[in-house]
Coordinates of C-alpha atoms in Angstrom, one line a residue:
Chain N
X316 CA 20.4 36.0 24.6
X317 CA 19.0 38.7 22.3
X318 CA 20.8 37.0 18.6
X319 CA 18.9 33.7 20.4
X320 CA 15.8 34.9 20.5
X321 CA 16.5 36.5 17.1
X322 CA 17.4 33.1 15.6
X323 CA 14.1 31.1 17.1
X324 CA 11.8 33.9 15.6
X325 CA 13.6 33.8 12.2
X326 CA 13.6 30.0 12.2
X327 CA 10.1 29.7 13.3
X328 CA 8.8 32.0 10.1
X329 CA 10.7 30.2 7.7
X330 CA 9.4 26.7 8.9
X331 CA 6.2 28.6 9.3
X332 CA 6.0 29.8 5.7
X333 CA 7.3 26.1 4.3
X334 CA 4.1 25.0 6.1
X335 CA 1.9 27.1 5.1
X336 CA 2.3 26.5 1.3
X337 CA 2.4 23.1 1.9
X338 CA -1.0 22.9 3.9
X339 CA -2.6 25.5 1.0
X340 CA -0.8 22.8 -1.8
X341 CA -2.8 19.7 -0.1
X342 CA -5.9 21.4 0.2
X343 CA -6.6 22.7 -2.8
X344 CA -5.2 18.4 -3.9
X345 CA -7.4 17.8 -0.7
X346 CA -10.8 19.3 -2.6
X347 CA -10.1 17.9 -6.2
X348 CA -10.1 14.3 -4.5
X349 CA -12.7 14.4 -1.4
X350 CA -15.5 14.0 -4.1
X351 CA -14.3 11.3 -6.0
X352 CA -12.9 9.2 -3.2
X353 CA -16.2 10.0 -1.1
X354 CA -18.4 8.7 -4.5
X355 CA -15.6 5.5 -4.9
X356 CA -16.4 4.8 -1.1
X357 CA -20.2 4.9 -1.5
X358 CA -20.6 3.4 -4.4
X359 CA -17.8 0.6 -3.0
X360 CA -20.7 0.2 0.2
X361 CA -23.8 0.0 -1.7
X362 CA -22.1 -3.1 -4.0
X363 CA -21.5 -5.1 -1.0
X364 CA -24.6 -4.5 -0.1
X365 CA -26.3 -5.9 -2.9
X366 CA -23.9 -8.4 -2.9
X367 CA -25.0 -9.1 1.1
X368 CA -28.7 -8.7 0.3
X369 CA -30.3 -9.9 -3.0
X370 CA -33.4 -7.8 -4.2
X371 CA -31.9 -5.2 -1.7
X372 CA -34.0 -1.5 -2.8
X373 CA -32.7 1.0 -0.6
X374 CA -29.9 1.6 2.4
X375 CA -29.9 3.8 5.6
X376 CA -27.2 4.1 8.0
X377 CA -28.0 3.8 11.3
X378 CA -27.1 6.8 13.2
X379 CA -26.0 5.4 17.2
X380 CA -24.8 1.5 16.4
X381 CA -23.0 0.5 19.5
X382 CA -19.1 0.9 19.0
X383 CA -18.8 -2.7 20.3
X384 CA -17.0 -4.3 22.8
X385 CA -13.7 -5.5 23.2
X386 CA -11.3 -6.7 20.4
X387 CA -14.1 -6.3 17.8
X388 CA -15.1 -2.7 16.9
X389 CA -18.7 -1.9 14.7
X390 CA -17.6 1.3 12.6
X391 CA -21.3 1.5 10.9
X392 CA -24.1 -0.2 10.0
X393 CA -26.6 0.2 7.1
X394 CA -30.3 -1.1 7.9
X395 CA -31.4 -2.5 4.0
X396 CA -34.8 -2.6 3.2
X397 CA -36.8 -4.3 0.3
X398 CA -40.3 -2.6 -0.6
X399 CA -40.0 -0.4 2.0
X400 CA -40.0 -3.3 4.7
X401 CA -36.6 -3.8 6.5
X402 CA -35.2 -7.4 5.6
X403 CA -31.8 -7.2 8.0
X404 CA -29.1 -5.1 9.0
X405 CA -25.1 -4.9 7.9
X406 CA -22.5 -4.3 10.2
X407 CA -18.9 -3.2 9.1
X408 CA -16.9 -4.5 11.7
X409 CA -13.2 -5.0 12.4
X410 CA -11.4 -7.0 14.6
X411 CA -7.4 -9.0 15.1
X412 CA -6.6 -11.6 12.8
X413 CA -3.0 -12.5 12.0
X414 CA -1.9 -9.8 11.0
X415 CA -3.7 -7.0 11.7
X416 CA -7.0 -5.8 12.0
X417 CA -9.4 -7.5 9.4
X418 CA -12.8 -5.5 8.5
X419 CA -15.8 -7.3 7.3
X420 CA -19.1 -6.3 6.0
X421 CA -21.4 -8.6 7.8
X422 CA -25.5 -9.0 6.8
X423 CA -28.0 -10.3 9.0
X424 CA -31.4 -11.1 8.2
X425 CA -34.3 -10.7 10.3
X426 CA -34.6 -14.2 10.4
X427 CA -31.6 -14.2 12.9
X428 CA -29.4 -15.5 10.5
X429 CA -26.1 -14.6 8.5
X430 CA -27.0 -13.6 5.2
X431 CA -23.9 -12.8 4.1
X432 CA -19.8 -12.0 4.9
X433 CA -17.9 -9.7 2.7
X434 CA -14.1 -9.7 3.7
X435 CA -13.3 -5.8 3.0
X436 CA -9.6 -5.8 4.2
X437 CA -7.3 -8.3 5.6
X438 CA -3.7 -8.3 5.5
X439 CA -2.7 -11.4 6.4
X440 CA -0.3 -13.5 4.8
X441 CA -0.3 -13.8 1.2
X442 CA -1.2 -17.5 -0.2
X443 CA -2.3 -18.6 3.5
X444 CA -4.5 -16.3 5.8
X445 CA -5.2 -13.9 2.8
X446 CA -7.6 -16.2 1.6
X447 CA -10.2 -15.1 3.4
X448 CA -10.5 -12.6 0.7
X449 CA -9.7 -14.9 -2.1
X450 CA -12.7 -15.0 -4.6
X451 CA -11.3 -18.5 -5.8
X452 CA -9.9 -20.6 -2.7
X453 CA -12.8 -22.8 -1.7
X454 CA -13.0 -24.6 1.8
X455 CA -15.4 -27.1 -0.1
X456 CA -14.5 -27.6 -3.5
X457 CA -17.5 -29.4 -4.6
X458 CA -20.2 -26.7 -3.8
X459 CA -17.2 -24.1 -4.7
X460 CA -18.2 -21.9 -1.3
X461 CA -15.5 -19.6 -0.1
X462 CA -14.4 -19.2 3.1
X463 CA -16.5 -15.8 3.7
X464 CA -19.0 -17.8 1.5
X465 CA -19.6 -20.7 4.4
X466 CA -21.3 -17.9 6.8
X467 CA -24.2 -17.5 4.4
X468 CA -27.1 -18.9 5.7
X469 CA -25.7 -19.7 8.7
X470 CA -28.3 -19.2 12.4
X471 CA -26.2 -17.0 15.1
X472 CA -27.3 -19.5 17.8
X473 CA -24.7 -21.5 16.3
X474 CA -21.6 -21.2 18.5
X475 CA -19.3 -20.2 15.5
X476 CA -16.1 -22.1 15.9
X477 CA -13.1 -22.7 13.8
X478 CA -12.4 -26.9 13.1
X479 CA -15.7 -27.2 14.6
X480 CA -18.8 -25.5 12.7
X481 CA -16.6 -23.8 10.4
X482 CA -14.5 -24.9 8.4
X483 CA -10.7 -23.5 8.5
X484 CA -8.7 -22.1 6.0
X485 CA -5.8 -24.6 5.5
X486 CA -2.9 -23.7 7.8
X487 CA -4.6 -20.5 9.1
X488 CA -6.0 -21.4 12.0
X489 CA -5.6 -17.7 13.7
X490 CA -7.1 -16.4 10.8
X491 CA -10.3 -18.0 11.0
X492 CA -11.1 -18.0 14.1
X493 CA -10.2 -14.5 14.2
X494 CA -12.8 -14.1 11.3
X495 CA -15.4 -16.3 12.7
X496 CA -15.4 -14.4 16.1
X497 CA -16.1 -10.7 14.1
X498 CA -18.9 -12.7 12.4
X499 CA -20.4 -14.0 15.3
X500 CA -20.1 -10.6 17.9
X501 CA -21.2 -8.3 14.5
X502 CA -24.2 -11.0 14.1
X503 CA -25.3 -10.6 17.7
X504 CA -24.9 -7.2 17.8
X505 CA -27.0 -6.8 14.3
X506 CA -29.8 -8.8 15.8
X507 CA -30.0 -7.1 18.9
X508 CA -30.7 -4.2 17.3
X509 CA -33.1 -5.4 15.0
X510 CA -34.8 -6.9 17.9
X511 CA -35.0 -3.5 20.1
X512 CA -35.9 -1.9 16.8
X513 CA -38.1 -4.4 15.0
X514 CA -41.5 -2.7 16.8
X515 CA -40.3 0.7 14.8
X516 CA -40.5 -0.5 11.4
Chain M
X56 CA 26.5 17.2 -20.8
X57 CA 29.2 14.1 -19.6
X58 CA 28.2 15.2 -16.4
X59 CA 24.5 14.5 -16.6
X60 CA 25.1 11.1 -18.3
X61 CA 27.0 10.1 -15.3
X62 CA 24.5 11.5 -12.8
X63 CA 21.8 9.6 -14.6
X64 CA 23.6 6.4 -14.7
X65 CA 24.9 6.9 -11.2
X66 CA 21.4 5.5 -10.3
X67 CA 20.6 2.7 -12.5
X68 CA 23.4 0.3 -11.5
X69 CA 26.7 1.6 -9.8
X70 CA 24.8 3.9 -7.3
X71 CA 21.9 2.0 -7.4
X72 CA 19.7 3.1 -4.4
X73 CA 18.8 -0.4 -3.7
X74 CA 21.3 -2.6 -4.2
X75 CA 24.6 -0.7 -3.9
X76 CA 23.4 2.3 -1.3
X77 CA 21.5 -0.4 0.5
X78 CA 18.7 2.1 1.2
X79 CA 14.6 2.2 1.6
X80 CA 14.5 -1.3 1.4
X81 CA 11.9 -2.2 3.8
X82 CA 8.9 -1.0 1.6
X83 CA 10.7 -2.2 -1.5
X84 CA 11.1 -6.1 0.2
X85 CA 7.4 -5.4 1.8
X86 CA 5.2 -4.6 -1.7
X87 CA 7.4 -6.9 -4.3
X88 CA 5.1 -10.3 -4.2
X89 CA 3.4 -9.1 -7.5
X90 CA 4.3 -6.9 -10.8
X91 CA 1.2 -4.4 -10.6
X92 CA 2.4 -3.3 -6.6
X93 CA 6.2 -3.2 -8.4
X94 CA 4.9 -0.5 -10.9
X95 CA 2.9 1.5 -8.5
X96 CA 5.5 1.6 -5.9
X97 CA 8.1 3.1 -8.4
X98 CA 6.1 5.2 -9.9
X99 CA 5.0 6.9 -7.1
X100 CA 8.6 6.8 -5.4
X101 CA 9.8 8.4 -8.8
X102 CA 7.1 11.2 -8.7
X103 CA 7.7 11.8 -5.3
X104 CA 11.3 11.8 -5.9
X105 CA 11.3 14.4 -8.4
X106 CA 8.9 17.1 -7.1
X107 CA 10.9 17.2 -3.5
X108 CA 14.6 16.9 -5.3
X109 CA 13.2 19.9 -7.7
X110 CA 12.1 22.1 -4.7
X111 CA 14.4 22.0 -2.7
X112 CA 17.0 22.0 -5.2
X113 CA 15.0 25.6 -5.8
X114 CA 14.7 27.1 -2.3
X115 CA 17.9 25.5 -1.3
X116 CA 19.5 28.8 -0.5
X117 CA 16.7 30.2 1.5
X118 CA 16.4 26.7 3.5
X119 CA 18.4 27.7 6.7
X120 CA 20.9 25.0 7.7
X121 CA 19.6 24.3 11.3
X122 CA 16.2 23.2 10.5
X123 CA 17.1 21.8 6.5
X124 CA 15.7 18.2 8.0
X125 CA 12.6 19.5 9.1
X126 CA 11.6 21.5 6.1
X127 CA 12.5 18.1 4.2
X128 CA 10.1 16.5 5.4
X129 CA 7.6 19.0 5.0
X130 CA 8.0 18.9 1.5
X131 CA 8.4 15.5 0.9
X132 CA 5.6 14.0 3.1
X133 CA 3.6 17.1 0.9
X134 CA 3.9 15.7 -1.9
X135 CA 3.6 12.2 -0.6
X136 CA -0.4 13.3 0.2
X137 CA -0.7 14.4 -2.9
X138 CA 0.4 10.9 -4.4
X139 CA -1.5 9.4 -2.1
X140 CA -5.0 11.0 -2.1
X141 CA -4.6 11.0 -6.2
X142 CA -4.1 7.3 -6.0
X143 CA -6.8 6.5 -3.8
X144 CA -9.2 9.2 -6.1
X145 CA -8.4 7.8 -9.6
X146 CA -6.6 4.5 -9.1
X147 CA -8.2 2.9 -6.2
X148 CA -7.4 -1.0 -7.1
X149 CA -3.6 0.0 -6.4
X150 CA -4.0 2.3 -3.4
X151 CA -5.9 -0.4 -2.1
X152 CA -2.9 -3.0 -3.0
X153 CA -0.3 -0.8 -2.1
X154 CA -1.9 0.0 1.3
X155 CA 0.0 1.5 4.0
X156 CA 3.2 1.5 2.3
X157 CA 2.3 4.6 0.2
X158 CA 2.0 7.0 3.2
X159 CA 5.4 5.4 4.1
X160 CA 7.2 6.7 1.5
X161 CA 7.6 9.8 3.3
X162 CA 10.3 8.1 5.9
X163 CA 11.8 6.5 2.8
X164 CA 15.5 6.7 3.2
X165 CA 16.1 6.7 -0.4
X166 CA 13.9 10.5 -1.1
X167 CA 15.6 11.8 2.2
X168 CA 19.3 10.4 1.3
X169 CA 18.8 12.1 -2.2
X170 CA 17.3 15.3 -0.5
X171 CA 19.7 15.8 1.8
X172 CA 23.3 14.5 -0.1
X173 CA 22.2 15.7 -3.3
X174 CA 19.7 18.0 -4.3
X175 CA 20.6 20.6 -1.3
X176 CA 23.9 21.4 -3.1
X177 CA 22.9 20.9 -6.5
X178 CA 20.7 22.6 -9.1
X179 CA 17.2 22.2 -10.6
X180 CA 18.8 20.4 -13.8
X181 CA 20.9 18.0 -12.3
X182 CA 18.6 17.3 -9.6
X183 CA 15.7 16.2 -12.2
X184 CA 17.8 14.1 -14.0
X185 CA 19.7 12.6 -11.0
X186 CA 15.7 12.1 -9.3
X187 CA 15.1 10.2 -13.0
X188 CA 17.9 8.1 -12.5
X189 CA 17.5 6.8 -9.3
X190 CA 13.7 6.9 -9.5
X191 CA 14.5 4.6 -12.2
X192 CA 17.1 2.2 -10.3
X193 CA 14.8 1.8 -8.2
X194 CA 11.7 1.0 -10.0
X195 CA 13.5 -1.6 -12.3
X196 CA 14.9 -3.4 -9.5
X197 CA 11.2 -3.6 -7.7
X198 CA 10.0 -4.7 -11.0
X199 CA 12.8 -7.7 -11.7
X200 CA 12.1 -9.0 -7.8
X201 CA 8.5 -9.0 -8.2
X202 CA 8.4 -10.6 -11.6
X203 CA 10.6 -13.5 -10.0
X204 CA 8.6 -13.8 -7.0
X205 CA 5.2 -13.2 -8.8
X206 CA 5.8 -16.2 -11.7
X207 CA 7.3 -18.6 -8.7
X208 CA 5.4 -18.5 -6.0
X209 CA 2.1 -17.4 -7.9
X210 CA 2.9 -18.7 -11.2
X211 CA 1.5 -15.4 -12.7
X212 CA 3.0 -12.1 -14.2
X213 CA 1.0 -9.3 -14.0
X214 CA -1.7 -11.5 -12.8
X215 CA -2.1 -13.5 -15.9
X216 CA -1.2 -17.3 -15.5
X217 CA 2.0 -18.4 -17.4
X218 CA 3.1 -21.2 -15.3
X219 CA 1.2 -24.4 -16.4
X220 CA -2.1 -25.5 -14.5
X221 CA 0.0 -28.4 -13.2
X222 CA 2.4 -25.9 -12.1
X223 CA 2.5 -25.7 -8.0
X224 CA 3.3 -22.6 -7.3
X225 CA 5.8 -21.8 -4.4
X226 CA 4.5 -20.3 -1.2
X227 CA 8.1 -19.4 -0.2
X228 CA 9.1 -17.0 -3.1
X229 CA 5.9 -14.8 -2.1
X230 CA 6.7 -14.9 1.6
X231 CA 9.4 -12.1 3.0
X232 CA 12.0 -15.1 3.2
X233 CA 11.6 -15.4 -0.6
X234 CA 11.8 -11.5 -1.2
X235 CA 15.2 -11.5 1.1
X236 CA 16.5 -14.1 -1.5
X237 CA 15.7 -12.8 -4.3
X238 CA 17.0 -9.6 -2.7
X239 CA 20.5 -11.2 -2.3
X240 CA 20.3 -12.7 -5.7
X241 CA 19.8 -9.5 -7.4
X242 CA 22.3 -7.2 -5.1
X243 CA 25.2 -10.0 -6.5
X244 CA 24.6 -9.6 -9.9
X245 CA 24.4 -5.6 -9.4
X246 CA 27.6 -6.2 -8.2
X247 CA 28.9 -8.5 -11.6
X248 CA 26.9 -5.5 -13.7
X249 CA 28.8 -3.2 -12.4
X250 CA 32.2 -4.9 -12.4
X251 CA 31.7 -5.4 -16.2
X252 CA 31.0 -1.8 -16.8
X253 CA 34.1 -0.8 -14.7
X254 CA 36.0 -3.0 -16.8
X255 CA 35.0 -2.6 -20.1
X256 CA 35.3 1.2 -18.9
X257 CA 39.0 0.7 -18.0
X258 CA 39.6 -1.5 -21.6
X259 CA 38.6 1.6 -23.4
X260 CA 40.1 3.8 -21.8
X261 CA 43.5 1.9 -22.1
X262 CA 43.1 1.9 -25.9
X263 CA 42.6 5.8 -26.1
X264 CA 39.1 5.5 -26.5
X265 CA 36.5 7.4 -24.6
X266 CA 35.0 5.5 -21.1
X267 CA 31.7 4.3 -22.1
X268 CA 30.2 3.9 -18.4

């Protein structure tokens, strides 16, 4: 009992110690990176925001977004303004496509309308449902508009259904209707806010 | 100095971690549709590789048998972080391509196989050059798939178009089914490689000559 007890306190320090040097190693790795990844991040945001809003000026995030409901989740959202007037609101949402969660960077103007879908990560399959975030696969050739592309523009009251009002990505049916359902909840939720907010501004 | 030679090349064809031990392969199948992941993926795997077979190789007489496993892991999924956070800090385009399979290479059978039937009864030298040699096996193998299923089903290598314009490229070769294929294509001619090497070994060695494998 005694050489037991022995053995699971010597053990336990020796695992301990491995540990600890470990956890010291990756934090010291930890604070070299944290800055630059952090910058990468922002900088990463504010470019899709431009992209989202042209003549956009300045961004703030808005503090208590709702988390959202359901299969779609709202992990932040960035109110833009332009002159010091607030022209719409970006949600970074995620929900289920194909194959796994797919996050989007959706604007909405205060008009009620998409302004804009960035497709920030998808991983669905390559060459079908990835697509979606393929700068060069057009659903319309002739006007050259991308799948994300076909949401600009586009009024929420529009009931934002794949084969129907928007158009599919060939042979990826899940895909985009998985898409156009994150569009359509983030756009709802976006001008909600605005609309319990607009009287602030 | 025969000895190290033979460790090295251990890993590049006859012990090749891929196609002859038959082991990590799910990350290697999963990241192959194009050259740039190929690279990453090895390099990493080969950094990885090399800092865990070197320190445990160091502290392998202070690591108590009974909980060797545990303290492998320790170290390796360390220094998996540290790829990991360095990737995403000063290489982000990869970390983003490379995406979850990076974290993952701390389960990869191919470090712990090393770890475990190698580097925890050998020392430091022999472990850095046997982490080389299978670092390397394995990166060249990621990098012939990927090349094959990059220019067929993409019709690109390294993401610049070779394939004509009129060229249409095939889905398939892209697709896991493809990688299997390729897979299967590559593990026979390992097998040819290595048959040529044991035989040419054997020829020599007939006519007084030294082996050359």
């Amino acid at each position: 009992m005694k050489t037991l007890l022995k053995d699971v306190i010597r053990l336990g320090l020796i695992l301990t110690a491995f540990t600890v040097v470990a956890c010291v190693g990756l934090a010291f790795v930890n604070q070299v990176t944290k800055p630059i990844i952090d910058g990468l991040d922002a900088r990463r945001t504010e470019q899709s925001l431009k992209n989202l809003f042209a003549g956009a000026e300045s961004f703030e995030m808005v503090p208590e977004f709702p988390a959202g409901a359901g299969a779609v989740k709202f992990a932040s959202a960035y109110l833009v303004s332009k002159g010091g007037q607030s022209i719409g609101l970006a949600v970074k949402a995620a929900g289920p496509t194909y194959g796994g969660d797919t996050v989007l960077l959706v604007g909405v103007g205060s008009d009620a309308k998409v302004a804009g879908v960035i497709v920030l990560d998808n991983k669905d399959t390559p060459g079908l449902g990835a697509n979606a975030k393929n700068p060069n696969y057009y659903v319309d050739k002739a006007s050259k508009t991308t799948f994300p592309g076909q949401f600009r523009g586009k009024p929420l009251s529009d009931p934002f259904e794949a084969k129907k009002d928007v158009i599919a990505i060939t042979a990826s049916t899940i895909t985009s209707r998985g898409i156009a359902v994150i569009v359509k909840q983030a756009g709802d939720a976006a001008t909600a806010y605005l609309a319990a907010h607009g009287g602030k501004q | 100095m025969k000895r190290y030679l033979k460790i090295f090349t251990a890993g590049l064809i006859s012990d090749n971690p891929l196609l002859m031990l038959m082991i990590g392969l799910c990350s290697a199948l999963a990241v192959t549709n194009n050259m740039a992941n190929g690279i990453g993926m090895g390099l990493a795997m080969t950094f990885v590789l090399l800092c865990s077979e070197v320190i445990i190789s160091m502290f392998r007489k202070l690591i108590p048998n009974s909980i060797r496993i545990p303290i492998f892991i320790i170290v390796i999924a360390a220094f998996t972080t540290i790829v990991d956070l360095s990737m995403k800090a000063w290489t982000p385009a990869l970390s983003e391509a490379m995406g979850v399979f990076i974290p993952l290479i701390v389960v990869n059978c191919i470090i712990m196989g090393r770890v475990e039937a190698f580097s925890s009864k050998e020392g430091v030298f022999a472990c850095v050059i046997d982490s080389i040699g299978m670092g390397l096996g394995y990166t060249w193998v990621l990098l012939g798939i990927a090349a094959i299923r990059e220019l067929l089903g993409d019709g690109k290598i390294l993401g610049f178009q070779i394939m004509p314009d009129s060229y249409q490229p095939i889905l398939f070769f892209t697709l896991p089914p493809g990688g299997f294929l390729v897979f299967a294509l590559f593990i026979s001619m390992n097998i040819w490689l290595k048959k040529l090497i044991d035989n040419a070994g054997a020829r020599a060695g007939k006519s007084g000559k030294e082996a050359v494998a």
